[in-house]
């Protein structure tokens, strides 16, 4: 395996550069006795990207990806299903390219525990994976202790659909089956949570479908926040397409920042708030507050807030220098929890891991985030940010750069809708293929 | 397309760039690939970086930064970098 991989790397590297740099290739060891081991836990955007880029940056590192599922369903683009765009099959990717093209060992198993002192990952099958460095990318888990009556079982009936998969289809069917004048409630948690603009894009996509099929329906967004990502752009788009601000609007947004939702009465489909307000709908899409994936919390790598603190420049956990945490589970604030950001964090992490293993100087980390959302299939909006590490342990959003879409005209809206779809496909390919 | 795969592969051939600037350019350039390159991408409206020369890349990046050229996203991103960083990224991408 080792020699096959090295030979492949040797060949592809030389093809890419031409014969003039053959001597450069000879620096690449064909078989390295000191083959450092990196184990990656979690095969979402962060985990897949870091596994791939570790092998690209240093083919001499043995990279093992531990992921229980044989396929991954992307959260990005899953909202588009509510507008009738695409299908579940097109959101699904596998790990074949990581294995065959880059030489990542993919182990279909679940990490049940981390033995940090012995640097081993315990697996459900009974085996274990030893590592020199561990990259943890477990994504999110849901908090079931915030809204009484809303737990994993209740979520099957009132889907959050905040991990794309069967619940996405459940929610889709519920919206399609509701009465003509039906109401969809979307409950949105406080920050931080996965995909800050996601709930509002979801409302937009549902409204697009409802406008054609059930124009008397209504979507009520009940928000634990006072404001939200790309708010001005979403509201302008909703006004343009869905009557936002008029009595007949397909979408209403209500901030419950001072009056949080505390209880679900499943039998009567009622969400009750602290001050006793009662909200009901035909479809309840309750997106609960979130934390880092449970393996991170059980291993003592999350703080009291439920997320994993890291030294941003290297992604090293502040609790264990041999563990790196990336993606939604890690606290990279002010970088939002997005697939795009996870991809960027993974690349910076791969750089740092290689440098640390090979005792080379560290590159300055550079992170980028771009989040596209669709208001309609032909009206896209975006927010972008460029981030650099501060001198301390903090991350700076580079001032004067980033921000939301400018030039609100139909041409730009159409272009950004197209870019949203192109960038989604490229991001998936850059992470998994 | 082969050229784009080349960029990804070539990233690997410089595990120890001679100067810190190169390392930094590589770190920035890897983020360009999120949108602009992949081994699998189909027909795309986005420019393929692998087909553009260093001089053209540098000119475009600076034009985005100083609002001499319109685009939906790139002017917002290019403003985050110094002229020297943009030149280094252009040189890096143009070379690979």
Short mmCIF file of C-alpha atoms in Angstrom, two decimals:
data_model
loop_
_atom_site.label_atom_id
_atom_site.label_comp_id
_atom_site.label_asym_id
_atom_site.label_seq_id
_atom_site.Cartn_x
_atom_site.Cartn_y
_atom_site.Cartn_z
CA UNK A 1 0.00 0.00 0.00
CA UNK A 2 2.70 2.39 1.01
CA UNK A 3 4.83 1.88 -2.06
CA UNK A 4 1.83 1.93 -4.39
CA UNK A 5 0.79 5.26 -2.98
CA UNK A 6 4.24 6.76 -3.17
CA UNK A 7 4.64 5.61 -6.73
CA UNK A 8 1.32 7.17 -7.66
CA UNK A 9 2.25 10.42 -5.98
CA UNK A 10 5.56 10.41 -7.74
CA UNK A 11 3.91 10.00 -11.12
CA UNK A 12 1.11 12.53 -10.71
CA UNK A 13 3.47 15.08 -9.26
CA UNK A 14 5.84 14.83 -12.20
CA UNK A 15 3.07 14.89 -14.78
CA UNK A 16 1.77 18.09 -13.25
CA UNK A 17 5.07 19.89 -13.52
CA UNK A 18 6.81 18.39 -16.49
CA UNK A 19 10.20 16.77 -16.72
CA UNK A 20 12.12 19.91 -15.83
CA UNK A 21 11.51 19.34 -12.16
CA UNK A 22 12.24 15.65 -11.98
CA UNK A 23 14.91 16.29 -9.44
CA UNK A 24 12.31 17.90 -7.24
CA UNK A 25 10.37 14.68 -7.23
CA UNK A 26 13.34 12.74 -6.00
CA UNK A 27 12.98 14.55 -2.70
CA UNK A 28 9.83 12.52 -2.24
CA UNK A 29 10.66 9.37 -0.31
CA UNK A 30 9.34 6.29 -2.07
CA UNK A 31 9.03 4.51 1.23
CA UNK A 32 9.49 6.37 4.43
CA UNK A 33 10.26 4.23 7.48
CA UNK A 34 9.18 7.04 9.76
CA UNK A 35 5.61 7.24 8.52
CA UNK A 36 3.66 9.47 10.87
CA UNK A 37 0.07 8.52 11.52
CA UNK A 38 -2.85 10.91 11.45
CA UNK A 39 -6.34 9.71 12.31
CA UNK A 40 -9.30 11.83 11.24
CA UNK A 41 -12.60 11.26 13.02
CA UNK A 42 -15.67 12.31 11.04
CA UNK A 43 -16.28 12.34 7.29
CA UNK A 44 -18.12 15.60 6.70
CA UNK A 45 -16.68 18.57 4.82
CA UNK A 46 -13.99 19.25 7.45
CA UNK A 47 -12.88 15.63 7.88
CA UNK A 48 -12.87 14.74 4.19
CA UNK A 49 -11.01 17.91 3.24
CA UNK A 50 -8.31 17.53 5.87
CA UNK A 51 -7.75 13.87 4.96
CA UNK A 52 -7.42 14.74 1.27
CA UNK A 53 -5.15 17.75 1.75
CA UNK A 54 -2.90 15.98 4.24
CA UNK A 55 -2.15 13.42 1.55
CA UNK A 56 -1.70 16.14 -1.08
CA UNK A 57 0.72 18.11 1.10
CA UNK A 58 2.67 15.10 2.33
CA UNK A 59 2.05 11.68 0.81
CA UNK A 60 4.38 10.13 3.37
CA UNK A 61 1.85 10.60 6.14
CA UNK A 62 -0.49 7.70 6.79
CA UNK A 63 -4.00 9.13 6.98
CA UNK A 64 -6.93 7.12 8.31
CA UNK A 65 -10.46 8.48 8.17
CA UNK A 66 -12.90 6.96 10.65
CA UNK A 67 -16.49 7.38 9.47
CA UNK A 68 -19.39 5.03 10.12
CA UNK A 69 -21.48 5.93 7.08
CA UNK A 70 -20.46 4.84 3.60
CA UNK A 71 -22.09 7.94 2.09
CA UNK A 72 -22.47 11.52 3.26
CA UNK A 73 -25.46 13.73 2.53
CA UNK A 74 -24.50 17.38 2.25
CA UNK A 75 -26.41 19.96 4.27
CA UNK A 76 -25.52 22.63 1.71
CA UNK A 77 -28.07 22.51 -1.12
CA UNK A 78 -30.48 20.41 0.97
CA UNK A 79 -32.75 23.43 1.44
CA UNK A 80 -33.08 23.65 -2.33
CA UNK A 81 -35.19 20.50 -2.30
CA UNK A 82 -38.01 22.53 -0.75
CA UNK A 83 -38.19 24.62 -3.93
CA UNK A 84 -38.26 21.49 -6.07
CA UNK A 85 -34.60 21.76 -7.07
CA UNK A 86 -32.62 18.53 -7.22
CA UNK A 87 -33.12 15.40 -5.19
CA UNK A 88 -31.52 13.57 -2.27
CA UNK A 89 -29.41 11.41 -4.55
CA UNK A 90 -27.57 14.47 -5.86
CA UNK A 91 -26.68 15.52 -2.30
CA UNK A 92 -24.95 12.23 -1.65
CA UNK A 93 -21.20 11.66 -1.88
CA UNK A 94 -18.96 8.74 -0.97
CA UNK A 95 -15.35 8.31 0.09
CA UNK A 96 -14.13 6.34 -2.91
CA UNK A 97 -12.02 9.18 -4.34
CA UNK A 98 -10.33 9.84 -1.01
CA UNK A 99 -9.36 6.18 -0.96
CA UNK A 100 -8.36 5.56 -4.56
CA UNK A 101 -7.10 8.95 -5.70
CA UNK A 102 -5.31 10.14 -2.56
CA UNK A 103 -4.58 6.99 -0.59
CA UNK A 104 -6.61 7.82 2.50
CA UNK A 105 -7.49 4.71 4.49
CA UNK A 106 -11.20 4.86 5.16
CA UNK A 107 -12.37 2.81 8.12
CA UNK A 108 -16.14 2.25 8.34
CA UNK A 109 -16.51 2.41 12.09
CA UNK A 110 -17.58 4.68 14.91
CA UNK A 111 -15.11 6.28 17.31
CA UNK A 112 -16.53 5.44 20.71
CA UNK A 113 -13.81 6.89 22.95
CA UNK A 114 -10.50 8.73 22.80
CA UNK A 115 -7.58 7.54 24.89
CA UNK A 116 -5.70 10.84 24.87
CA UNK A 117 -2.83 9.69 27.08
CA UNK A 118 -2.03 6.70 24.86
CA UNK A 119 -3.03 8.51 21.66
CA UNK A 120 -5.54 5.92 20.55
CA UNK A 121 -9.05 6.08 19.13
CA UNK A 122 -11.28 3.27 20.37
CA UNK A 123 -13.66 1.90 17.77
CA UNK A 124 -17.11 0.39 18.11
CA UNK A 125 -15.94 -2.79 16.40
CA UNK A 126 -13.54 -3.36 19.28
CA UNK A 127 -10.39 -2.27 17.47
CA UNK A 128 -8.38 0.87 17.97
CA UNK A 129 -6.43 3.33 15.82
CA UNK A 130 -3.16 4.76 17.12
CA UNK A 131 -2.18 8.25 16.06
CA UNK A 132 0.65 10.74 16.21
CA UNK A 133 -1.89 13.48 15.64
CA UNK A 134 -5.67 13.28 15.74
CA UNK A 135 -7.99 15.53 13.75
CA UNK A 136 -11.46 15.62 15.22
CA UNK A 137 -14.27 16.71 12.92
CA UNK A 138 -17.41 15.28 14.52
CA UNK A 139 -19.81 18.02 13.46
CA UNK A 140 -22.77 18.87 15.65
CA UNK A 141 -25.07 17.22 18.15
CA UNK A 142 -28.43 18.55 19.27
CA UNK A 143 -29.34 19.80 22.71
CA UNK A 144 -32.57 18.20 23.88
CA UNK A 145 -32.62 20.02 27.23
CA UNK A 146 -33.73 23.45 26.03
CA UNK A 147 -37.25 22.94 24.67
CA UNK A 148 -39.08 20.57 27.03
CA UNK A 149 -40.85 17.82 25.11
CA UNK A 150 -38.58 18.13 22.09
CA UNK A 151 -36.18 15.19 22.01
CA UNK A 152 -34.77 12.80 19.44
CA UNK A 153 -38.04 10.85 19.30
CA UNK A 154 -40.15 14.00 18.91
CA UNK A 155 -37.80 15.16 16.16
CA UNK A 156 -38.92 12.24 14.01
CA UNK A 157 -42.42 13.74 14.00
CA UNK A 158 -41.33 17.40 14.07
CA UNK A 159 -38.11 17.22 12.07
CA UNK A 160 -35.25 19.64 12.50
CA UNK A 161 -33.72 18.37 9.25
CA UNK A 162 -30.51 20.11 10.36
CA UNK A 163 -28.45 17.10 9.38
CA UNK A 164 -29.46 16.38 5.81
CA UNK A 165 -30.97 12.94 5.36
CA UNK A 166 -34.25 11.18 6.08
CA UNK A 167 -35.59 14.11 8.10
CA UNK A 168 -35.14 16.39 5.09
CA UNK A 169 -37.58 14.18 3.17
CA UNK A 170 -39.96 13.93 6.12
CA UNK A 171 -40.15 17.70 6.33
CA UNK A 172 -40.54 18.03 2.58
CA UNK A 173 -43.48 15.61 2.54
CA UNK A 174 -45.12 17.37 5.49
CA UNK A 175 -44.99 20.72 3.69
CA UNK A 176 -46.32 19.19 0.48
CA UNK A 177 -49.15 17.45 2.34
CA UNK A 178 -50.35 20.31 4.53
CA UNK A 179 -53.71 22.07 3.86
CA UNK A 180 -53.91 24.86 1.30
CA UNK A 181 -53.96 27.58 3.95
CA UNK A 182 -51.55 25.76 6.23
CA UNK A 183 -48.87 27.20 8.49
CA UNK A 184 -45.22 26.12 8.75
CA UNK A 185 -43.42 27.07 11.95
CA UNK A 186 -39.63 27.29 11.77
CA UNK A 187 -38.03 27.63 15.22
CA UNK A 188 -34.48 29.02 15.01
CA UNK A 189 -31.95 28.80 17.87
CA UNK A 190 -29.64 31.45 19.27
CA UNK A 191 -26.08 31.72 17.98
CA UNK A 192 -23.85 29.85 17.48
CA UNK A 193 -25.32 27.09 15.36
CA UNK A 194 -24.61 25.32 12.08
CA UNK A 195 -25.23 27.44 8.96
CA UNK A 196 -26.43 30.85 10.24
CA UNK A 197 -28.37 31.80 7.06
CA UNK A 198 -29.79 28.28 6.63
CA UNK A 199 -33.18 28.78 8.30
CA UNK A 200 -33.93 31.84 6.18
CA UNK A 201 -32.90 30.16 2.96
CA UNK A 202 -35.12 27.24 3.94
CA UNK A 203 -38.06 29.59 4.49
CA UNK A 204 -37.33 31.16 1.09
CA UNK A 205 -37.28 27.81 -0.69
CA UNK A 206 -40.48 26.66 0.99
CA UNK A 207 -42.13 29.97 0.08
CA UNK A 208 -41.11 29.54 -3.54
CA UNK A 209 -42.91 26.20 -3.69
CA UNK A 210 -45.91 27.33 -1.63
CA UNK A 211 -46.41 30.40 -3.81
CA UNK A 212 -47.10 28.08 -6.73
CA UNK A 213 -48.99 25.33 -4.96
CA UNK A 214 -50.54 26.75 -1.77
CA UNK A 215 -50.45 30.55 -2.10
CA UNK A 216 -52.60 31.07 1.02
CA UNK A 217 -50.09 29.25 3.21
CA UNK A 218 -47.80 31.00 5.65
CA UNK A 219 -44.32 30.41 7.09
CA UNK A 220 -43.74 31.75 10.59
CA UNK A 221 -40.10 32.04 11.64
CA UNK A 222 -39.78 32.13 15.42
CA UNK A 223 -36.27 33.33 16.10
CA UNK A 224 -34.28 33.27 19.33
CA UNK A 225 -32.15 36.09 17.87
CA UNK A 226 -32.75 39.80 17.33
CA UNK A 227 -31.30 39.82 13.85
CA UNK A 228 -29.95 37.30 11.39
CA UNK A 229 -27.40 36.67 8.68
CA UNK A 230 -27.97 38.58 5.42
CA UNK A 231 -31.18 39.94 6.98
CA UNK A 232 -31.50 43.02 4.73
CA UNK A 233 -30.92 40.92 1.61
CA UNK A 234 -33.37 38.22 2.66
CA UNK A 235 -36.05 40.74 3.62
CA UNK A 236 -35.65 42.65 0.36
CA UNK A 237 -35.93 39.36 -1.54
CA UNK A 238 -38.97 38.27 0.45
CA UNK A 239 -40.63 41.64 -0.25
CA UNK A 240 -39.88 41.26 -3.94
CA UNK A 241 -41.08 37.68 -4.31
CA UNK A 242 -43.28 36.73 -1.37
CA UNK A 243 -45.18 39.85 -0.26
CA UNK A 244 -43.06 40.31 2.85
CA UNK A 245 -44.31 43.22 4.92
CA UNK A 246 -47.88 42.94 3.61
CA UNK A 247 -50.79 41.13 5.33
CA UNK A 248 -50.62 38.41 2.70
CA UNK A 249 -46.92 37.71 3.09
CA UNK A 250 -45.90 34.09 2.71
CA UNK A 251 -43.18 34.66 5.32
CA UNK A 252 -43.32 36.31 8.73
CA UNK A 253 -40.31 36.71 10.99
CA UNK A 254 -40.69 37.16 14.74
CA UNK A 255 -37.85 37.68 17.19
CA UNK A 256 -38.41 35.88 20.49
CA UNK A 257 -35.09 37.00 21.92
CA UNK A 258 -36.72 38.08 25.20
CA UNK A 259 -39.39 35.41 25.23
CA UNK A 260 -37.74 32.09 24.35
CA UNK A 261 -39.56 28.95 23.30
CA UNK A 262 -39.50 26.60 26.27
CA UNK A 263 -41.93 23.78 25.62
CA UNK A 264 -43.43 21.62 22.90
CA UNK A 265 -46.90 20.14 23.41
CA UNK A 266 -46.64 17.38 20.86
CA UNK A 267 -50.29 16.27 20.98
CA UNK A 268 -51.64 19.73 20.20
CA UNK A 269 -48.68 20.79 18.05
CA UNK A 270 -48.13 23.85 20.22
CA UNK A 271 -44.84 25.59 20.99
CA UNK A 272 -45.09 27.62 24.20
CA UNK A 273 -42.82 30.53 25.14
CA UNK A 274 -41.61 31.79 28.50
CA UNK A 275 -44.34 34.43 28.71
CA UNK A 276 -46.99 31.91 27.77
CA UNK A 277 -47.40 32.72 24.10
CA UNK A 278 -48.57 29.67 22.19
CA UNK A 279 -47.66 29.08 18.56
CA UNK A 280 -49.15 26.36 16.44
CA UNK A 281 -48.81 25.21 12.87
CA UNK A 282 -49.53 22.34 10.51
CA UNK A 283 -45.81 21.66 10.14
CA UNK A 284 -43.32 22.27 12.97
CA UNK A 285 -39.70 22.52 11.87
CA UNK A 286 -37.89 22.90 15.16
CA UNK A 287 -34.15 23.53 14.85
CA UNK A 288 -32.76 22.93 18.32
CA UNK A 289 -29.67 24.53 19.88
CA UNK A 290 -26.49 22.59 19.15
CA UNK A 291 -23.15 21.52 20.58
CA UNK A 292 -19.98 19.87 19.32
CA UNK A 293 -20.41 16.20 18.39
CA UNK A 294 -20.64 13.97 21.44
CA UNK A 295 -17.24 12.28 21.04
CA UNK A 296 -15.61 15.68 21.58
CA UNK A 297 -17.67 16.45 24.67
CA UNK A 298 -17.26 12.98 26.18
CA UNK A 299 -13.50 13.27 25.73
CA UNK A 300 -13.25 16.54 27.61
CA UNK A 301 -12.41 18.59 24.53
CA UNK A 302 -15.42 20.94 24.71
CA UNK A 303 -15.85 23.87 27.07
CA UNK A 304 -18.88 24.85 29.14
CA UNK A 305 -20.52 26.33 26.05
CA UNK A 306 -20.46 22.93 24.38
CA UNK A 307 -17.95 23.75 21.62
CA UNK A 308 -14.25 22.89 21.28
CA UNK A 309 -11.82 25.75 21.91
CA UNK A 310 -8.77 25.71 19.64
CA UNK A 311 -5.60 27.64 19.00
CA UNK A 312 -6.69 28.95 15.63
CA UNK A 313 -3.27 29.08 13.96
CA UNK A 314 -2.85 25.29 14.23
CA UNK A 315 -6.38 24.07 15.13
CA UNK A 316 -4.88 22.42 18.20
CA UNK A 317 -7.30 21.82 21.03
CA UNK A 318 -6.51 24.01 24.02
CA UNK A 319 -6.98 20.83 26.11
CA UNK A 320 -4.62 18.53 24.18
CA UNK A 321 -1.89 19.64 21.80
CA UNK A 322 -1.99 16.39 19.81
CA UNK A 323 -5.67 16.81 18.97
CA UNK A 324 -6.81 19.25 16.28
CA UNK A 325 -10.48 20.18 16.03
CA UNK A 326 -12.03 21.66 12.88
CA UNK A 327 -15.44 22.26 11.36
CA UNK A 328 -18.69 23.00 13.14
CA UNK A 329 -17.56 21.35 16.41
CA UNK A 330 -14.73 23.85 16.90
CA UNK A 331 -15.02 27.42 18.06
CA UNK A 332 -13.51 29.53 15.29
CA UNK A 333 -15.62 32.60 16.01
CA UNK A 334 -16.06 34.99 14.27
CA UNK A 335 -15.86 32.48 11.40
CA UNK A 336 -19.38 31.05 11.00
CA UNK A 337 -20.13 27.34 11.12
CA UNK A 338 -20.42 26.57 7.42
CA UNK A 339 -19.23 23.83 5.07
CA UNK A 340 -17.19 26.39 3.18
CA UNK A 341 -15.48 27.53 6.38
CA UNK A 342 -14.94 23.89 7.41
CA UNK A 343 -13.13 23.28 4.12
CA UNK A 344 -10.95 26.34 4.71
CA UNK A 345 -10.23 25.39 8.34
CA UNK A 346 -9.33 21.89 7.17
CA UNK A 347 -6.74 23.17 4.70
CA UNK A 348 -5.09 25.43 7.29
CA UNK A 349 -5.17 22.50 9.72
CA UNK A 350 -3.56 20.16 7.17
CA UNK A 351 -0.78 22.69 6.69
CA UNK A 352 -0.22 22.94 10.44
CA UNK A 353 -0.30 19.18 11.03
CA UNK A 354 2.31 18.58 8.31
CA UNK A 355 4.51 21.36 9.69
CA UNK A 356 4.28 20.02 13.23
CA UNK A 357 4.94 16.42 12.20
CA UNK A 358 7.86 17.39 9.97
CA UNK A 359 9.17 20.07 12.35
CA UNK A 360 8.93 22.76 9.70
CA UNK A 361 8.01 26.41 10.15
CA UNK A 362 4.31 27.13 10.35
CA UNK A 363 2.56 29.03 7.57
CA UNK A 364 0.34 31.89 8.60
CA UNK A 365 -3.23 30.60 8.54
CA UNK A 366 -5.66 32.16 6.07
CA UNK A 367 -9.35 31.39 6.24
CA UNK A 368 -12.09 32.22 3.82
CA UNK A 369 -15.82 31.88 4.04
CA UNK A 370 -18.45 32.45 1.39
CA UNK A 371 -22.06 31.55 2.07
CA UNK A 372 -24.49 31.71 -0.82
CA UNK A 373 -28.21 31.48 -0.20
CA UNK A 374 -31.06 31.25 -2.68
CA UNK A 375 -34.11 33.47 -2.23
CA UNK A 376 -35.59 31.91 -5.36
CA UNK A 377 -33.88 29.52 -7.78
CA UNK A 378 -32.92 32.61 -9.80
CA UNK A 379 -32.14 35.05 -7.02
CA UNK A 380 -28.96 34.41 -5.08
CA UNK A 381 -27.35 36.40 -2.26
CA UNK A 382 -24.07 35.96 -0.47
CA UNK A 383 -21.98 36.90 2.50
CA UNK A 384 -18.21 36.54 2.56
CA UNK A 385 -15.44 36.94 5.11
CA UNK A 386 -11.68 36.73 5.07
CA UNK A 387 -10.03 35.90 8.36
CA UNK A 388 -6.53 35.95 9.79
CA UNK A 389 -5.13 35.00 13.18
CA UNK A 390 -4.51 37.82 15.61
CA UNK A 391 -1.29 37.97 17.58
CA UNK A 392 -3.04 36.24 20.46
CA UNK A 393 -5.36 33.27 20.31
CA UNK A 394 -8.08 35.10 18.44
CA UNK A 395 -9.26 35.40 14.86
CA UNK A 396 -9.76 38.71 13.08
CA UNK A 397 -12.21 39.34 10.31
CA UNK A 398 -10.13 41.43 7.90
CA UNK A 399 -11.68 44.89 7.91
CA UNK A 400 -12.63 46.48 4.64
CA UNK A 401 -13.12 43.06 3.05
CA UNK A 402 -15.96 40.57 2.94
CA UNK A 403 -19.56 41.55 3.62
CA UNK A 404 -22.81 40.93 1.80
CA UNK A 405 -23.79 41.18 -1.87
CA UNK A 406 -23.73 44.66 -3.32
CA UNK A 407 -25.50 46.06 -6.36
CA UNK A 408 -29.00 44.67 -5.93
CA UNK A 409 -30.05 44.23 -9.52
CA UNK A 410 -31.64 41.36 -11.36
CA UNK A 411 -28.48 40.54 -13.24
CA UNK A 412 -26.37 40.23 -10.09
CA UNK A 413 -29.13 38.23 -8.39
CA UNK A 414 -29.25 35.78 -11.29
CA UNK A 415 -25.47 35.53 -11.41
CA UNK A 416 -25.25 34.80 -7.69
CA UNK A 417 -27.95 32.13 -7.98
CA UNK A 418 -25.86 30.47 -10.66
CA UNK A 419 -22.66 30.86 -8.63
CA UNK A 420 -24.39 29.36 -5.61
CA UNK A 421 -24.95 26.15 -7.55
CA UNK A 422 -21.52 26.09 -9.21
CA UNK A 423 -19.73 26.80 -5.96
CA UNK A 424 -21.71 24.09 -4.20
CA UNK A 425 -20.58 21.51 -6.76
CA UNK A 426 -16.98 22.72 -6.65
CA UNK A 427 -16.90 22.77 -2.87
CA UNK A 428 -18.15 19.20 -2.71
CA UNK A 429 -15.56 18.15 -5.30
CA UNK A 430 -12.74 20.05 -3.58
CA UNK A 431 -13.64 18.33 -0.29
CA UNK A 432 -14.53 14.79 -1.36
CA UNK A 433 -13.18 14.17 -4.89
CA UNK B 1 -9.03 20.29 -16.33
CA UNK B 2 -5.77 18.38 -16.29
CA UNK B 3 -4.08 21.68 -15.58
CA UNK B 4 -6.28 22.18 -12.52
CA UNK B 5 -5.44 18.75 -11.21
CA UNK B 6 -1.89 19.86 -11.79
CA UNK B 7 -2.34 22.76 -9.41
CA UNK B 8 -3.52 20.46 -6.67
CA UNK B 9 -0.73 17.98 -7.26
CA UNK B 10 1.89 20.68 -7.55
CA UNK B 11 0.93 22.08 -4.17
CA UNK B 12 2.45 18.94 -2.77
CA UNK B 13 5.81 19.35 -4.38
CA UNK B 14 6.80 22.27 -2.22
CA UNK B 15 6.49 21.02 1.31
CA UNK B 16 9.28 23.34 2.38
CA UNK B 17 8.96 26.56 0.40
CA UNK B 18 12.16 28.52 0.36
CA UNK B 19 10.68 31.67 1.80
CA UNK B 20 7.83 32.45 4.10
CA UNK B 21 6.12 34.45 1.37
CA UNK B 22 5.77 31.33 -0.74
CA UNK B 23 4.25 29.44 2.14
CA UNK B 24 1.80 32.25 2.69
CA UNK B 25 0.90 32.38 -1.01
CA UNK B 26 0.27 28.65 -1.00
CA UNK B 27 -1.95 28.94 2.08
CA UNK B 28 -4.01 31.67 0.45
CA UNK B 29 -4.10 29.95 -2.94
CA UNK B 30 -5.53 26.75 -1.50
CA UNK B 31 -8.62 28.73 -0.58
CA UNK B 32 -9.07 29.81 -4.22
CA UNK B 33 -9.65 26.16 -5.13
CA UNK B 34 -12.87 25.95 -3.08
CA UNK B 35 -14.63 27.65 -5.96
CA UNK B 36 -12.23 27.73 -8.86
CA UNK B 37 -10.86 24.26 -9.25
CA UNK B 38 -11.61 20.66 -8.71
CA UNK B 39 -10.85 17.37 -10.28
CA UNK B 40 -14.51 16.79 -11.05
CA UNK B 41 -15.95 20.15 -11.99
CA UNK B 42 -18.23 20.21 -14.97
CA UNK B 43 -18.71 23.17 -17.28
CA UNK B 44 -18.43 26.28 -15.19
CA UNK B 45 -18.82 30.00 -15.63
CA UNK B 46 -16.04 30.56 -13.14
CA UNK B 47 -12.65 31.20 -14.70
CA UNK B 48 -10.27 28.28 -14.59
CA UNK B 49 -7.22 29.59 -12.81
CA UNK B 50 -5.00 27.07 -14.50
CA UNK B 51 -5.61 28.71 -17.86
CA UNK B 52 -4.61 32.21 -16.80
CA UNK B 53 -1.08 33.57 -16.78
CA UNK B 54 0.58 35.09 -13.73
CA UNK B 55 0.43 38.57 -15.25
CA UNK B 56 -3.26 38.27 -16.06
CA UNK B 57 -4.05 36.90 -12.62
CA UNK B 58 -2.20 39.68 -10.85
CA UNK B 59 -3.84 42.32 -13.02
CA UNK B 60 -7.30 40.87 -12.36
CA UNK B 61 -6.79 40.55 -8.60
CA UNK B 62 -5.56 44.13 -8.29
CA UNK B 63 -8.42 45.39 -10.49
CA UNK B 64 -10.91 43.65 -8.19
CA UNK B 65 -9.22 45.07 -5.10
CA UNK B 66 -9.29 48.67 -6.36
CA UNK B 67 -12.77 48.45 -7.89
CA UNK B 68 -11.55 48.84 -11.42
CA UNK B 69 -13.28 45.63 -12.38
CA UNK B 70 -16.79 44.49 -11.41
CA UNK B 71 -17.75 41.08 -10.10
CA UNK B 72 -20.25 39.80 -7.57
CA UNK B 73 -17.73 38.38 -5.10
CA UNK B 74 -14.07 38.89 -5.94
CA UNK B 75 -13.91 42.63 -5.07
CA UNK B 76 -15.05 41.72 -1.55
CA UNK B 77 -12.33 39.09 -1.20
CA UNK B 78 -9.41 40.82 -2.92
CA UNK B 79 -9.61 43.76 -0.51
CA UNK B 80 -8.45 41.47 2.29
CA UNK B 81 -4.95 41.12 0.89
CA UNK B 82 -1.98 43.38 0.37
CA UNK B 83 -0.79 44.04 -3.16
CA UNK B 84 2.26 41.93 -2.41
CA UNK B 85 0.10 39.03 -1.24
CA UNK B 86 -2.04 39.21 -4.38
CA UNK B 87 1.09 39.27 -6.54
CA UNK B 88 2.48 36.27 -4.67
CA UNK B 89 -0.79 34.34 -5.06
CA UNK B 90 -0.88 35.18 -8.76
CA UNK B 91 2.73 34.05 -9.13
CA UNK B 92 2.01 30.88 -7.22
CA UNK B 93 -1.09 29.99 -9.23
CA UNK B 94 0.50 31.00 -12.51
CA UNK B 95 3.48 28.79 -11.82
CA UNK B 96 1.48 25.64 -11.09
#
